[in-house]
Coordinates of C-alpha atoms in Angstrom, one line a residue:
Chain F
M1 CA -78.5 130.3 -11.5
K2 CA -76.1 131.0 -14.4
Q3 CA -74.7 134.5 -14.5
P4 CA -75.3 136.5 -17.7
W5 CA -71.6 136.9 -18.5
S6 CA -70.8 133.1 -18.7
G7 CA -70.0 133.1 -22.4
A8 CA -67.2 132.0 -24.6
L9 CA -65.7 135.4 -24.4
V10 CA -64.5 135.0 -20.9
A11 CA -63.9 131.2 -20.9
G12 CA -60.2 131.7 -21.4
A13 CA -59.9 134.0 -18.5
L14 CA -61.6 131.7 -16.0
A15 CA -58.5 129.7 -15.2
F16 CA -56.9 132.8 -13.8
S17 CA -59.7 134.2 -11.8
A18 CA -61.9 131.2 -10.9
T19 CA -63.0 132.6 -7.6
A20 CA -64.0 136.0 -8.9
M21 CA -65.8 134.5 -11.8
A22 CA -67.5 131.5 -10.1
A23 CA -71.3 131.3 -10.3
P24 CA -73.3 130.9 -7.1
P25 CA -74.0 127.3 -6.0
T26 CA -76.3 125.4 -8.4
A27 CA -79.2 123.1 -7.3
A28 CA -76.8 120.1 -7.8
M29 CA -74.1 121.8 -5.8
L30 CA -76.5 122.4 -2.9
S31 CA -78.1 119.0 -3.1
N32 CA -75.1 116.7 -3.6
A33 CA -73.8 117.9 -0.2
C34 CA -76.8 116.2 1.4
A35 CA -76.0 112.8 -0.2
G36 CA -73.4 111.8 2.4
C37 CA -76.4 111.1 4.7
H38 CA -79.3 110.7 2.3
G39 CA -77.5 108.7 -0.4
T40 CA -76.4 109.6 -4.0
H41 CA -79.2 111.5 -5.7
G42 CA -81.2 111.1 -2.5
G43 CA -81.5 107.3 -2.6
S44 CA -81.0 106.2 1.0
Y45 CA -79.2 103.0 2.2
G46 CA -79.5 104.0 5.9
P47 CA -82.5 102.6 7.8
S48 CA -83.2 105.8 9.8
M49 CA -82.6 108.2 6.8
P50 CA -85.4 109.0 4.4
S51 CA -84.9 108.8 0.6
L52 CA -85.3 112.2 -1.0
A53 CA -85.2 110.9 -4.6
S54 CA -88.5 111.6 -6.4
Q55 CA -89.8 113.2 -3.3
S56 CA -92.5 116.0 -3.7
K57 CA -90.7 119.3 -4.1
T58 CA -93.2 121.1 -1.8
A59 CA -92.8 118.4 0.8
I60 CA -89.1 118.9 0.9
V61 CA -89.4 122.7 1.0
E62 CA -92.0 122.6 3.8
A63 CA -90.0 120.1 5.8
M64 CA -86.8 122.2 5.5
K65 CA -88.7 125.4 6.6
K66 CA -90.1 123.5 9.6
F67 CA -86.7 122.1 10.5
K68 CA -85.3 125.6 10.3
T69 CA -87.8 127.1 12.7
G70 CA -87.8 124.0 15.0
E71 CA -91.5 123.3 14.4
R72 CA -90.4 119.9 13.2
P73 CA -88.1 118.2 15.8
S74 CA -84.7 117.0 14.7
S75 CA -81.2 116.4 15.8
I76 CA -79.0 117.8 13.1
M77 CA -81.5 118.8 10.4
G78 CA -82.5 122.0 12.2
R79 CA -78.8 123.0 12.6
L80 CA -78.2 122.4 8.9
A81 CA -81.4 124.0 7.7
K82 CA -80.3 127.3 9.3
G83 CA -77.5 127.4 6.7
Y84 CA -79.9 127.8 3.8
T85 CA -82.4 130.3 2.3
D86 CA -85.9 129.6 1.1
A87 CA -84.5 129.9 -2.4
D88 CA -82.0 127.2 -1.6
F89 CA -84.8 124.9 -0.3
E90 CA -86.7 125.5 -3.6
A91 CA -83.6 124.5 -5.6
M92 CA -82.9 121.4 -3.5
G93 CA -86.6 120.4 -3.6
E94 CA -86.6 120.8 -7.4
F95 CA -83.4 118.7 -7.7
F96 CA -84.5 115.8 -5.5
S97 CA -88.0 115.7 -7.0
K98 CA -86.5 115.1 -10.4
Q99 CA -84.4 112.1 -9.3
K100 CA -85.4 108.5 -10.1
F101 CA -87.4 106.7 -7.5
H102 CA -85.2 104.7 -5.1
A103 CA -86.6 101.3 -4.3
T104 CA -85.2 99.9 -1.0
S105 CA -84.6 96.2 -0.3
Q106 CA -85.9 95.5 3.2
I107 CA -87.7 92.7 5.0
T108 CA -91.4 93.4 5.5
D109 CA -94.1 91.2 7.1
V110 CA -96.4 89.8 4.4
A111 CA -99.5 89.6 6.6
K112 CA -98.9 93.2 7.9
V113 CA -98.4 94.4 4.3
K114 CA -101.7 92.9 3.3
K115 CA -103.6 94.3 6.3
G116 CA -101.9 97.6 5.7
A117 CA -103.1 97.7 2.1
D118 CA -106.7 97.6 3.2
L119 CA -106.1 100.2 5.9
Q120 CA -104.3 102.5 3.4
E121 CA -107.1 102.2 0.9
A122 CA -109.7 103.1 3.5
N123 CA -107.9 105.8 5.4
C124 CA -104.9 107.3 3.7
S125 CA -105.3 106.9 -0.1
R126 CA -107.0 110.3 -0.6
C127 CA -103.8 112.1 0.2
H128 CA -101.1 109.4 -0.1
L129 CA -101.8 108.7 -3.8
D130 CA -100.8 105.7 -5.8
E131 CA -99.9 103.5 -2.8
G132 CA -97.7 106.3 -1.4
K133 CA -95.6 106.4 -4.6
D134 CA -96.9 109.8 -5.6
G135 CA -96.0 112.8 -3.5
K136 CA -98.4 115.7 -4.1
D137 CA -98.0 119.2 -2.7
D138 CA -96.8 118.8 0.9
T139 CA -97.8 115.1 1.1
P140 CA -94.5 113.1 0.9
V141 CA -93.7 110.0 -1.1
M142 CA -94.0 107.2 1.5
A143 CA -93.3 104.2 -0.8
S144 CA -90.1 102.3 -0.1
Q145 CA -89.0 104.5 2.8
W146 CA -87.2 102.5 5.5
L147 CA -89.2 100.8 8.3
P148 CA -87.1 102.3 11.1
Y149 CA -87.5 105.8 9.6
L150 CA -91.3 105.5 9.2
Q151 CA -91.5 104.1 12.8
M152 CA -89.5 107.0 14.2
Q153 CA -91.7 109.5 12.5
M154 CA -94.9 107.8 13.7
D155 CA -93.4 107.8 17.2
L156 CA -92.8 111.6 16.9
Y157 CA -96.3 112.1 15.7
Q158 CA -97.8 110.0 18.5
S159 CA -95.8 111.8 21.2
G160 CA -97.0 115.1 19.9
K161 CA -93.4 116.3 19.1
R162 CA -94.1 116.3 15.4
K163 CA -97.4 118.0 14.6
M164 CA -99.8 115.8 12.5
P165 CA -101.8 117.6 9.8
E166 CA -105.5 117.8 11.0
K167 CA -106.8 115.5 8.3
M168 CA -104.2 112.9 9.1
A169 CA -104.9 113.2 12.9
E170 CA -108.6 112.4 12.3
K171 CA -107.7 109.2 10.4
V172 CA -104.9 108.1 12.7
K173 CA -106.8 108.5 16.0
P174 CA -109.1 105.5 15.7
L175 CA -106.2 103.2 14.5
S176 CA -104.6 100.8 16.9
K177 CA -100.8 100.3 17.3
E178 CA -101.1 97.2 15.2
D179 CA -102.9 99.0 12.5
L180 CA -100.2 101.7 12.3
D181 CA -97.5 99.0 12.3
A182 CA -99.3 97.3 9.3
L183 CA -99.5 100.6 7.5
I184 CA -95.8 101.2 7.9
H185 CA -95.0 97.7 6.6
F186 CA -97.3 98.4 3.6
Y187 CA -95.6 101.7 2.6
A188 CA -92.1 100.2 3.2
A189 CA -92.9 97.3 0.9
Q190 CA -94.0 99.4 -2.1
K191 CA -91.6 99.6 -5.0
Chain Z
M1 CA -40.6 109.0 -2.4
T2 CA -37.0 108.6 -3.5
L3 CA -36.9 109.8 -7.1
D4 CA -35.0 113.0 -7.8
R5 CA -35.7 115.1 -10.8
R6 CA -33.0 113.5 -13.0
S7 CA -34.0 109.9 -12.4
F8 CA -37.6 110.9 -12.8
I9 CA -37.0 112.2 -16.3
K10 CA -35.1 109.0 -17.1
I11 CA -38.1 106.9 -16.1
L12 CA -40.3 109.0 -18.3
G13 CA -38.1 108.4 -21.4
S14 CA -39.1 110.7 -24.2
A15 CA -40.5 114.0 -23.2
S16 CA -44.3 114.4 -23.0
G17 CA -45.8 116.5 -25.7
V18 CA -48.8 118.8 -25.3
A19 CA -51.2 118.8 -28.2
L20 CA -53.6 121.6 -29.0
A21 CA -56.8 119.7 -29.0
G22 CA -59.8 121.2 -30.7
C23 CA -62.3 120.6 -27.9
A24 CA -63.4 123.2 -25.5
G25 CA -61.4 123.9 -22.3
A26 CA -57.9 123.0 -21.7
P27 CA -56.0 121.1 -24.3
A28 CA -55.6 117.4 -23.6
V29 CA -52.2 116.2 -22.6
V30 CA -51.0 113.5 -24.9
S31 CA -49.3 110.5 -23.4
G32 CA -45.6 110.6 -24.1
S33 CA -44.3 108.0 -21.6
A34 CA -42.9 104.7 -22.6
N35 CA -44.2 103.3 -19.3
E36 CA -47.7 104.6 -19.7
M37 CA -50.0 101.9 -18.2
L38 CA -53.2 102.8 -20.0
A39 CA -53.1 104.3 -23.4
K40 CA -54.5 107.8 -23.1
T41 CA -56.8 108.6 -26.0
G42 CA -59.1 111.3 -24.7
R43 CA -59.4 113.6 -21.7
R44 CA -58.3 112.0 -18.5
V45 CA -58.5 112.8 -14.7
V46 CA -56.3 110.7 -12.4
V47 CA -57.4 110.5 -8.8
V48 CA -54.9 109.5 -6.2
G49 CA -56.3 107.8 -3.1
G50 CA -59.4 105.7 -2.7
G51 CA -60.7 107.0 0.6
Y52 CA -63.6 109.3 1.7
G53 CA -62.5 112.0 -0.9
G54 CA -61.0 110.1 -3.8
T55 CA -63.8 107.6 -4.4
I56 CA -66.4 110.4 -4.4
A57 CA -64.3 112.6 -6.8
A58 CA -63.9 109.7 -9.2
K59 CA -67.6 108.7 -9.1
Y60 CA -69.0 112.2 -9.4
I61 CA -66.7 113.3 -12.3
R62 CA -68.0 110.2 -14.2
M63 CA -71.6 111.0 -13.3
M64 CA -71.2 114.6 -14.4
D65 CA -69.3 113.9 -17.7
K66 CA -69.0 110.4 -19.1
S67 CA -66.6 111.6 -21.8
I68 CA -63.9 112.1 -19.2
E69 CA -61.8 109.1 -18.4
V70 CA -61.2 108.7 -14.7
V71 CA -58.4 106.5 -13.3
L72 CA -58.5 105.9 -9.6
V73 CA -55.1 104.9 -8.1
E74 CA -55.0 103.3 -4.7
R75 CA -52.4 101.1 -3.0
N76 CA -55.0 98.7 -1.4
D77 CA -57.7 96.7 -3.0
H78 CA -60.2 97.8 -0.3
F79 CA -60.7 100.7 2.1
V80 CA -61.4 100.6 5.8
S81 CA -63.2 103.5 7.3
C82 CA -61.7 105.5 10.2
P83 CA -65.1 106.7 11.3
F84 CA -66.6 104.0 13.4
S85 CA -63.2 102.2 13.9
N86 CA -63.3 103.5 17.5
L87 CA -66.4 101.4 18.0
Y88 CA -64.5 98.3 16.9
I89 CA -61.7 99.3 19.4
G90 CA -64.3 99.6 22.1
G91 CA -65.7 96.1 21.3
I92 CA -69.1 97.4 20.1
I93 CA -68.5 96.4 16.5
K94 CA -67.1 92.8 16.3
D95 CA -65.2 93.0 13.0
L96 CA -64.2 95.5 10.4
T97 CA -66.5 94.2 7.7
P98 CA -69.2 96.9 8.1
L99 CA -66.4 99.5 7.8
T100 CA -64.8 98.0 4.6
I101 CA -65.6 98.9 1.0
K102 CA -64.3 97.6 -2.3
Y103 CA -64.0 99.4 -5.6
D104 CA -65.6 97.0 -8.1
K105 CA -68.9 98.8 -8.3
L106 CA -67.3 102.2 -9.0
V107 CA -65.8 100.3 -12.0
S108 CA -69.0 98.5 -13.1
N109 CA -71.5 101.2 -12.3
H110 CA -69.6 104.3 -13.3
G111 CA -66.8 103.2 -15.6
V112 CA -64.1 104.4 -13.2
K113 CA -60.8 102.7 -14.1
F114 CA -59.2 101.2 -11.0
V115 CA -55.5 100.8 -10.6
Q116 CA -54.1 99.1 -7.5
A117 CA -50.6 100.6 -7.2
E118 CA -48.5 102.7 -5.0
V119 CA -47.9 106.3 -6.3
T120 CA -44.2 107.0 -6.0
A121 CA -44.0 110.4 -7.6
I122 CA -46.0 113.2 -9.3
D123 CA -44.5 115.5 -11.9
P124 CA -46.7 118.5 -12.3
A125 CA -44.6 119.8 -15.3
T126 CA -45.2 116.8 -17.5
H127 CA -48.6 116.0 -16.0
T128 CA -47.5 112.5 -15.0
V129 CA -48.1 110.2 -12.0
V130 CA -45.5 107.6 -11.4
T131 CA -46.8 104.4 -9.8
S132 CA -45.3 101.1 -8.8
K133 CA -46.8 99.6 -11.9
G134 CA -46.0 102.3 -14.5
T135 CA -46.9 105.9 -15.3
L136 CA -50.2 107.7 -15.9
T137 CA -50.5 110.9 -17.8
Y138 CA -53.3 113.3 -16.8
D139 CA -55.1 116.4 -17.9
R140 CA -56.1 117.1 -14.3
L141 CA -55.1 115.3 -11.2
V142 CA -57.1 115.0 -8.0
V143 CA -55.0 114.2 -4.9
S144 CA -56.8 112.8 -1.9
P145 CA -53.9 111.1 0.0
G146 CA -55.1 111.6 3.6
V147 CA -52.5 112.1 6.3
D148 CA -49.0 110.9 7.1
F149 CA -47.2 111.3 10.4
R150 CA -44.6 113.9 11.5
L151 CA -42.5 111.2 13.1
E152 CA -39.6 113.7 13.5
E153 CA -41.7 115.2 16.2
M154 CA -42.1 112.0 18.1
K155 CA -38.7 110.6 19.1
G156 CA -38.4 106.9 19.0
Y157 CA -41.7 106.4 17.2
D158 CA -40.7 104.4 14.1
D159 CA -42.2 101.4 12.2
N160 CA -41.2 99.0 14.9
A161 CA -42.6 101.2 17.7
M162 CA -45.9 101.3 15.8
Q163 CA -46.2 97.6 16.3
V164 CA -45.8 97.9 20.0
M165 CA -47.7 101.2 20.5
P166 CA -50.2 101.3 17.7
H167 CA -51.5 104.7 16.4
A168 CA -54.6 103.1 14.9
W169 CA -55.1 106.4 13.1
K170 CA -55.3 104.7 9.7
A171 CA -58.0 102.0 9.9
G172 CA -56.9 98.4 9.2
P173 CA -54.2 96.3 10.8
Q174 CA -53.4 99.0 13.3
T175 CA -57.0 99.1 14.5
V176 CA -57.0 95.3 15.0
L177 CA -53.7 95.5 16.9
L178 CA -54.9 98.1 19.4
R179 CA -58.1 96.1 20.0
K180 CA -56.1 92.9 20.6
Q181 CA -53.8 94.6 23.0
L182 CA -56.8 95.9 25.0
E183 CA -58.3 92.4 25.0
A184 CA -55.0 90.9 26.2
M185 CA -54.5 93.4 29.0
K186 CA -55.0 92.2 32.5
D187 CA -57.7 93.9 34.6
G188 CA -56.0 96.6 36.6
G189 CA -53.8 97.8 33.8
T190 CA -53.4 101.4 32.6
V191 CA -54.1 102.4 29.0
V192 CA -52.3 105.6 27.9
M193 CA -53.4 107.6 24.8
S194 CA -51.6 110.6 23.3
A195 CA -53.3 113.2 21.0
P196 CA -51.4 115.7 18.9
L197 CA -51.8 119.5 18.6
A198 CA -54.5 120.5 16.1
P199 CA -54.9 120.4 13.2
Y200 CA -55.0 116.7 12.7
R201 CA -57.4 114.1 11.1
C202 CA -60.8 114.0 12.8
P203 CA -60.8 116.6 15.6
P204 CA -63.2 114.7 17.9
G205 CA -61.6 111.3 17.1
P206 CA -59.2 111.1 20.1
Y207 CA -62.0 111.9 22.5
E208 CA -64.4 109.4 20.9
R209 CA -61.7 106.8 21.2
A210 CA -61.1 107.6 24.8
S211 CA -64.9 107.2 25.3
M212 CA -64.9 103.8 23.6
I213 CA -61.8 102.5 25.4
S214 CA -63.4 103.6 28.7
H215 CA -66.6 101.8 27.7
Y216 CA -64.7 98.6 27.1
L217 CA -62.8 98.9 30.4
K218 CA -65.9 99.7 32.4
Q219 CA -67.7 96.6 30.9
H220 CA -64.8 94.1 31.0
K221 CA -61.8 95.4 33.1
P222 CA -63.3 97.7 35.7
K223 CA -60.2 98.0 37.8
S224 CA -58.3 99.4 34.8
K225 CA -57.6 103.1 34.0
L226 CA -57.3 105.2 30.8
I227 CA -55.2 108.4 30.7
L228 CA -55.4 110.7 27.6
L229 CA -52.4 113.0 27.3
D230 CA -53.6 115.8 25.0
A231 CA -51.1 118.2 23.5
N232 CA -53.9 120.7 23.2
P233 CA -54.7 122.8 26.2
D234 CA -58.3 121.6 26.2
V235 CA -60.7 119.3 24.3
T236 CA -60.7 120.6 20.7
S237 CA -64.1 119.5 19.6
K238 CA -67.5 119.1 21.3
G239 CA -65.7 119.9 24.6
P240 CA -68.6 120.4 27.0
L241 CA -70.5 117.4 25.6
F242 CA -67.5 115.0 25.9
K243 CA -66.8 116.2 29.4
K244 CA -70.4 115.7 30.5
G245 CA -70.3 112.2 28.9
W246 CA -67.1 111.3 30.7
K247 CA -68.3 112.6 34.1
E248 CA -71.5 110.7 33.9
N249 CA -70.2 107.4 32.5
Y250 CA -66.5 107.0 33.2
A251 CA -65.6 108.7 36.5
G252 CA -62.9 106.7 38.2
I253 CA -61.8 105.0 34.9
F254 CA -60.9 107.9 32.6
E255 CA -58.6 110.8 33.3
Y256 CA -58.2 113.6 30.8
R257 CA -54.9 115.6 31.0
G258 CA -54.7 118.7 28.8
A259 CA -51.5 120.6 27.7
K260 CA -49.5 117.3 27.9
K261 CA -47.6 117.1 24.6
V262 CA -46.0 113.7 24.1
T263 CA -42.7 114.2 22.3
E264 CA -41.0 110.9 22.8
V265 CA -41.7 107.2 23.3
D266 CA -39.8 104.6 25.2
V267 CA -40.7 101.3 23.7
K268 CA -38.6 99.1 26.1
G269 CA -39.9 100.9 29.2
M270 CA -43.5 101.0 27.8
A271 CA -43.7 104.7 28.5
V272 CA -44.3 108.0 26.7
L273 CA -42.5 111.2 27.6
V274 CA -44.3 114.5 27.9
E275 CA -42.1 117.3 26.6
G276 CA -39.2 114.8 26.9
L277 CA -39.4 114.9 30.7
E278 CA -42.4 113.5 32.6
D279 CA -42.8 109.9 31.7
V280 CA -46.1 108.1 31.8
K281 CA -46.1 104.3 31.8
G282 CA -48.9 102.2 30.3
S283 CA -49.8 98.5 29.8
V284 CA -51.3 99.5 26.5
I285 CA -50.1 102.7 24.7
N286 CA -51.9 104.3 21.8
V287 CA -49.8 107.1 20.3
I288 CA -51.6 109.4 17.8
P289 CA -48.7 111.3 16.3
P290 CA -48.8 114.8 14.8
Q291 CA -49.8 114.8 11.2
R292 CA -49.3 116.4 7.8
A293 CA -50.7 115.8 4.2
G294 CA -49.9 112.4 2.8
R295 CA -46.4 112.1 1.6
V296 CA -47.4 112.0 -2.1
A297 CA -48.7 115.6 -1.7
V298 CA -45.5 116.7 0.1
A299 CA -43.3 115.1 -2.6
A300 CA -45.3 116.8 -5.4
G301 CA -44.7 120.2 -3.8
L302 CA -48.3 120.7 -2.9
V303 CA -47.8 121.7 0.8
G304 CA -47.7 125.4 1.7
D305 CA -45.5 127.6 3.9
D306 CA -46.3 125.5 7.0
K307 CA -44.7 122.5 5.2
N308 CA -47.6 120.3 6.3
W309 CA -50.9 121.1 4.5
C310 CA -51.9 121.9 1.0
P311 CA -53.4 125.4 0.2
V312 CA -56.1 125.3 -2.4
N313 CA -58.5 127.5 -4.3
A314 CA -61.7 127.6 -2.2
T315 CA -63.9 127.1 -5.3
T316 CA -62.1 124.5 -7.4
F317 CA -59.8 122.9 -4.8
E318 CA -57.0 123.5 -7.3
S319 CA -53.7 123.7 -5.6
T320 CA -52.3 127.2 -5.3
K321 CA -48.8 125.6 -5.7
Q322 CA -49.2 123.5 -8.8
K323 CA -51.4 124.0 -11.8
D324 CA -54.0 121.4 -12.8
I325 CA -53.6 119.5 -9.5
H326 CA -56.5 119.5 -7.1
V327 CA -56.2 118.5 -3.4
I328 CA -59.2 117.4 -1.3
G329 CA -59.8 115.8 2.1
D330 CA -57.6 115.8 5.2
A331 CA -54.5 116.9 3.2
C332 CA -55.9 120.3 2.0
I333 CA -56.5 123.5 3.9
A334 CA -60.3 123.9 3.5
G335 CA -60.8 127.0 5.7
A336 CA -63.5 126.4 8.3
M337 CA -64.2 122.8 7.1
P338 CA -62.7 120.3 9.5
K339 CA -60.6 117.4 8.5
S340 CA -63.4 114.8 8.6
G341 CA -64.8 112.1 6.4
Y342 CA -67.9 114.0 5.6
S343 CA -65.9 117.1 4.7
A344 CA -63.8 115.1 2.3
N345 CA -67.0 113.7 0.7
S346 CA -68.5 117.2 0.4
E347 CA -65.2 118.7 -0.9
A348 CA -64.9 115.9 -3.5
K349 CA -68.2 116.8 -5.0
V350 CA -67.3 120.5 -5.2
C351 CA -64.0 119.6 -6.8
A352 CA -65.6 117.2 -9.2
A353 CA -68.1 119.7 -10.4
N354 CA -65.4 122.3 -11.0
V355 CA -62.9 119.9 -12.6
V356 CA -65.7 119.0 -15.1
A357 CA -66.5 122.7 -15.6
L358 CA -62.8 123.7 -16.2
M359 CA -62.3 120.8 -18.6
N360 CA -65.3 121.9 -20.6
G361 CA -64.4 125.6 -20.6
K362 CA -67.5 126.3 -18.5
E363 CA -68.0 128.7 -15.6
T364 CA -67.0 127.3 -12.2
V365 CA -69.5 127.1 -9.4
D366 CA -69.0 128.3 -5.8
L367 CA -68.8 125.8 -3.0
S368 CA -71.7 124.8 -0.9
G369 CA -70.5 122.3 1.7
I370 CA -71.6 120.3 4.6
N371 CA -69.9 118.5 7.5
V372 CA -71.8 116.0 9.7
C373 CA -69.8 114.1 12.3
Y374 CA -71.1 111.8 15.1
S375 CA -69.0 110.6 18.1
Y376 CA -70.1 107.8 20.4
I377 CA -69.9 108.2 24.1
T378 CA -71.3 104.8 25.1
D379 CA -72.7 102.0 23.0
D380 CA -76.1 103.7 22.6
Q381 CA -75.3 107.4 23.0
A382 CA -73.7 109.7 20.5
I383 CA -73.2 113.4 20.0
S384 CA -72.7 115.3 16.8
V385 CA -71.4 118.5 15.2
A386 CA -72.8 119.8 11.9
G387 CA -71.9 122.7 9.7
V388 CA -72.9 124.4 6.4
Y389 CA -70.2 126.1 4.5
T390 CA -69.9 128.7 1.8
V391 CA -67.2 130.9 0.2
K392 CA -66.6 134.5 1.3
D393 CA -63.8 136.6 -0.1
G394 CA -62.1 133.5 -1.5
K395 CA -62.2 131.6 1.8
I396 CA -64.4 128.7 3.0
V397 CA -66.4 129.9 6.0
G398 CA -69.3 128.6 8.0
V399 CA -72.7 130.1 7.2
P400 CA -73.4 132.4 10.1
N401 CA -76.0 131.3 12.6
S402 CA -76.1 127.7 11.3
G403 CA -74.6 124.4 12.4
G404 CA -73.3 123.6 15.9
V405 CA -73.3 120.7 18.3
S406 CA -76.0 118.5 20.0
P407 CA -78.1 119.8 22.8
A408 CA -76.0 120.1 26.0
D409 CA -78.5 117.9 28.0
Y410 CA -77.9 114.8 25.9
S411 CA -81.6 114.7 25.1
M412 CA -80.9 113.6 21.5
A413 CA -78.0 111.2 22.3
K414 CA -79.8 108.0 21.9
T415 CA -81.5 109.1 18.7
E416 CA -78.1 110.3 17.3
A417 CA -76.6 106.9 18.1
I418 CA -79.2 105.5 15.7
Y419 CA -78.7 108.2 13.1
A420 CA -74.9 107.7 13.2
H421 CA -75.3 104.1 12.0
S422 CA -77.3 105.3 9.0
W423 CA -74.7 108.0 8.3
L424 CA -72.1 105.2 8.0
K425 CA -74.3 103.1 5.7
N426 CA -75.1 105.9 3.4
I427 CA -71.6 107.5 3.2
L428 CA -69.9 104.1 2.5
A429 CA -72.6 103.2 0.0
E430 CA -71.9 106.6 -1.8
M431 CA -68.2 105.6 -2.0
S432 CA -68.7 102.1 -3.2
T433 CA -71.8 102.0 -5.5

């Protein structure tokens, strides 16, 4: 994002014409503005807010595009996404994907986590790699996300408001409510 | 602030010197004061005010450049959030603990130096901050003082009157006082609120407070009434949403009166006077006075022609009145960005990035800002406004066709009440970890 004339030659003049000489917003400038809701460097402390730290870049870019068009339902994310370009989404995705994984401290049910581990292995592990710690392409990092956030997303999927990817829908359909609850506890417990 | 220029120089003792340091960027100011609290050895930024703006500026400068010493000066040893304090007033939050942060982790995690002291003066010429505990020399200063009240525009409203008719517009003891008064009020009483002409801290704040007080009255004192006397001709923020919420939840309890500017209070008669004439009596009275930048900013000559708010460069937040001093948060004029906690958070990061750039002789970076603000209508319904901001022709403007308020039909109100709680958790964690 650096402009070609940002050299020592003009450094002295900057103080007098900061606005005229300022570079366009960097990835950090764009992304740090999100941290008020998503936590510093994308590590969330809010139970209904996803962590963005170490998230898959493509997952972030795709999510932002869908928020912008309204394909993915939201309260404020759609309104905010309209303020950015695809290039901005790429920059933000890149920034957050490079941040250190944020492990959350939350109470999960041991029995559910155990049951969820088996269900994940059998149903989800081909896309949600490494116990949901590895986000690949548009598959997001699930590990350590907050239980309420995961529950809210599953509710959106089940109601049809958020469209499930076809492969995921095939796997989710036969699962019971208790199974899905166990899966959510499993992902939330991963660190 | 009582120091004049002469006594100020006396306090400073020997004149400060400016050394031509060899490092890139501006030369470091060398400490020259006999009362210097902390020996200044390298490059230093002093941040005044430990609220939504100051904590973030201090933390992000340290995260971006560990070689810069950052001293955060704040009069209290803790901070109580104004956002969500209306929920305490409405009885939904039982104490102020979830709204309170301390500064110890900014020290241990980021190496911010914390000084609990009252700032009494700022001398831009010598790059010095005078505090109740001594002086601090700076290379750059970030001022985030919040607001103070224009008491001269509210006859009779002095320190004593505030104990009878709390403003509760700075969270803490005033918030507790207003809550206690509401609890003590007999059912059938009238609560009177007054809101000032915009601009003031937190545009939707008075309307959220009216909603929360109404919620409390409806639950516990249903024969009581609330009247909001608003100096503005109409609701200044989220207007149609607030009005729908009031109509559906608080008909018969809450009455909104626009274009009613309260100019005087009568403490003995427990009344406020609209334009000095029409008096409105209340059992509990909450006066939100007109506001200006915190008095430290006024004393340092940072306010503009309006004598109230601080004009700044839209990229660096450097004052257009005083060199090497940056102003963020409610005190500054940030174009289209409202005077909100989230704006202060966002402005602080822009300011931090550019303070670091300027101190390292690097190119500054244009602002990309966000505001996100939730207001509660009932205990489980909230509405929001959101905005994305950019710089155009040297001014902060909203990005066209983005941002805006919640759906008019309240279809997201219950979800937003959940999101708002996470907003508070994350933004306070940002400020304190």
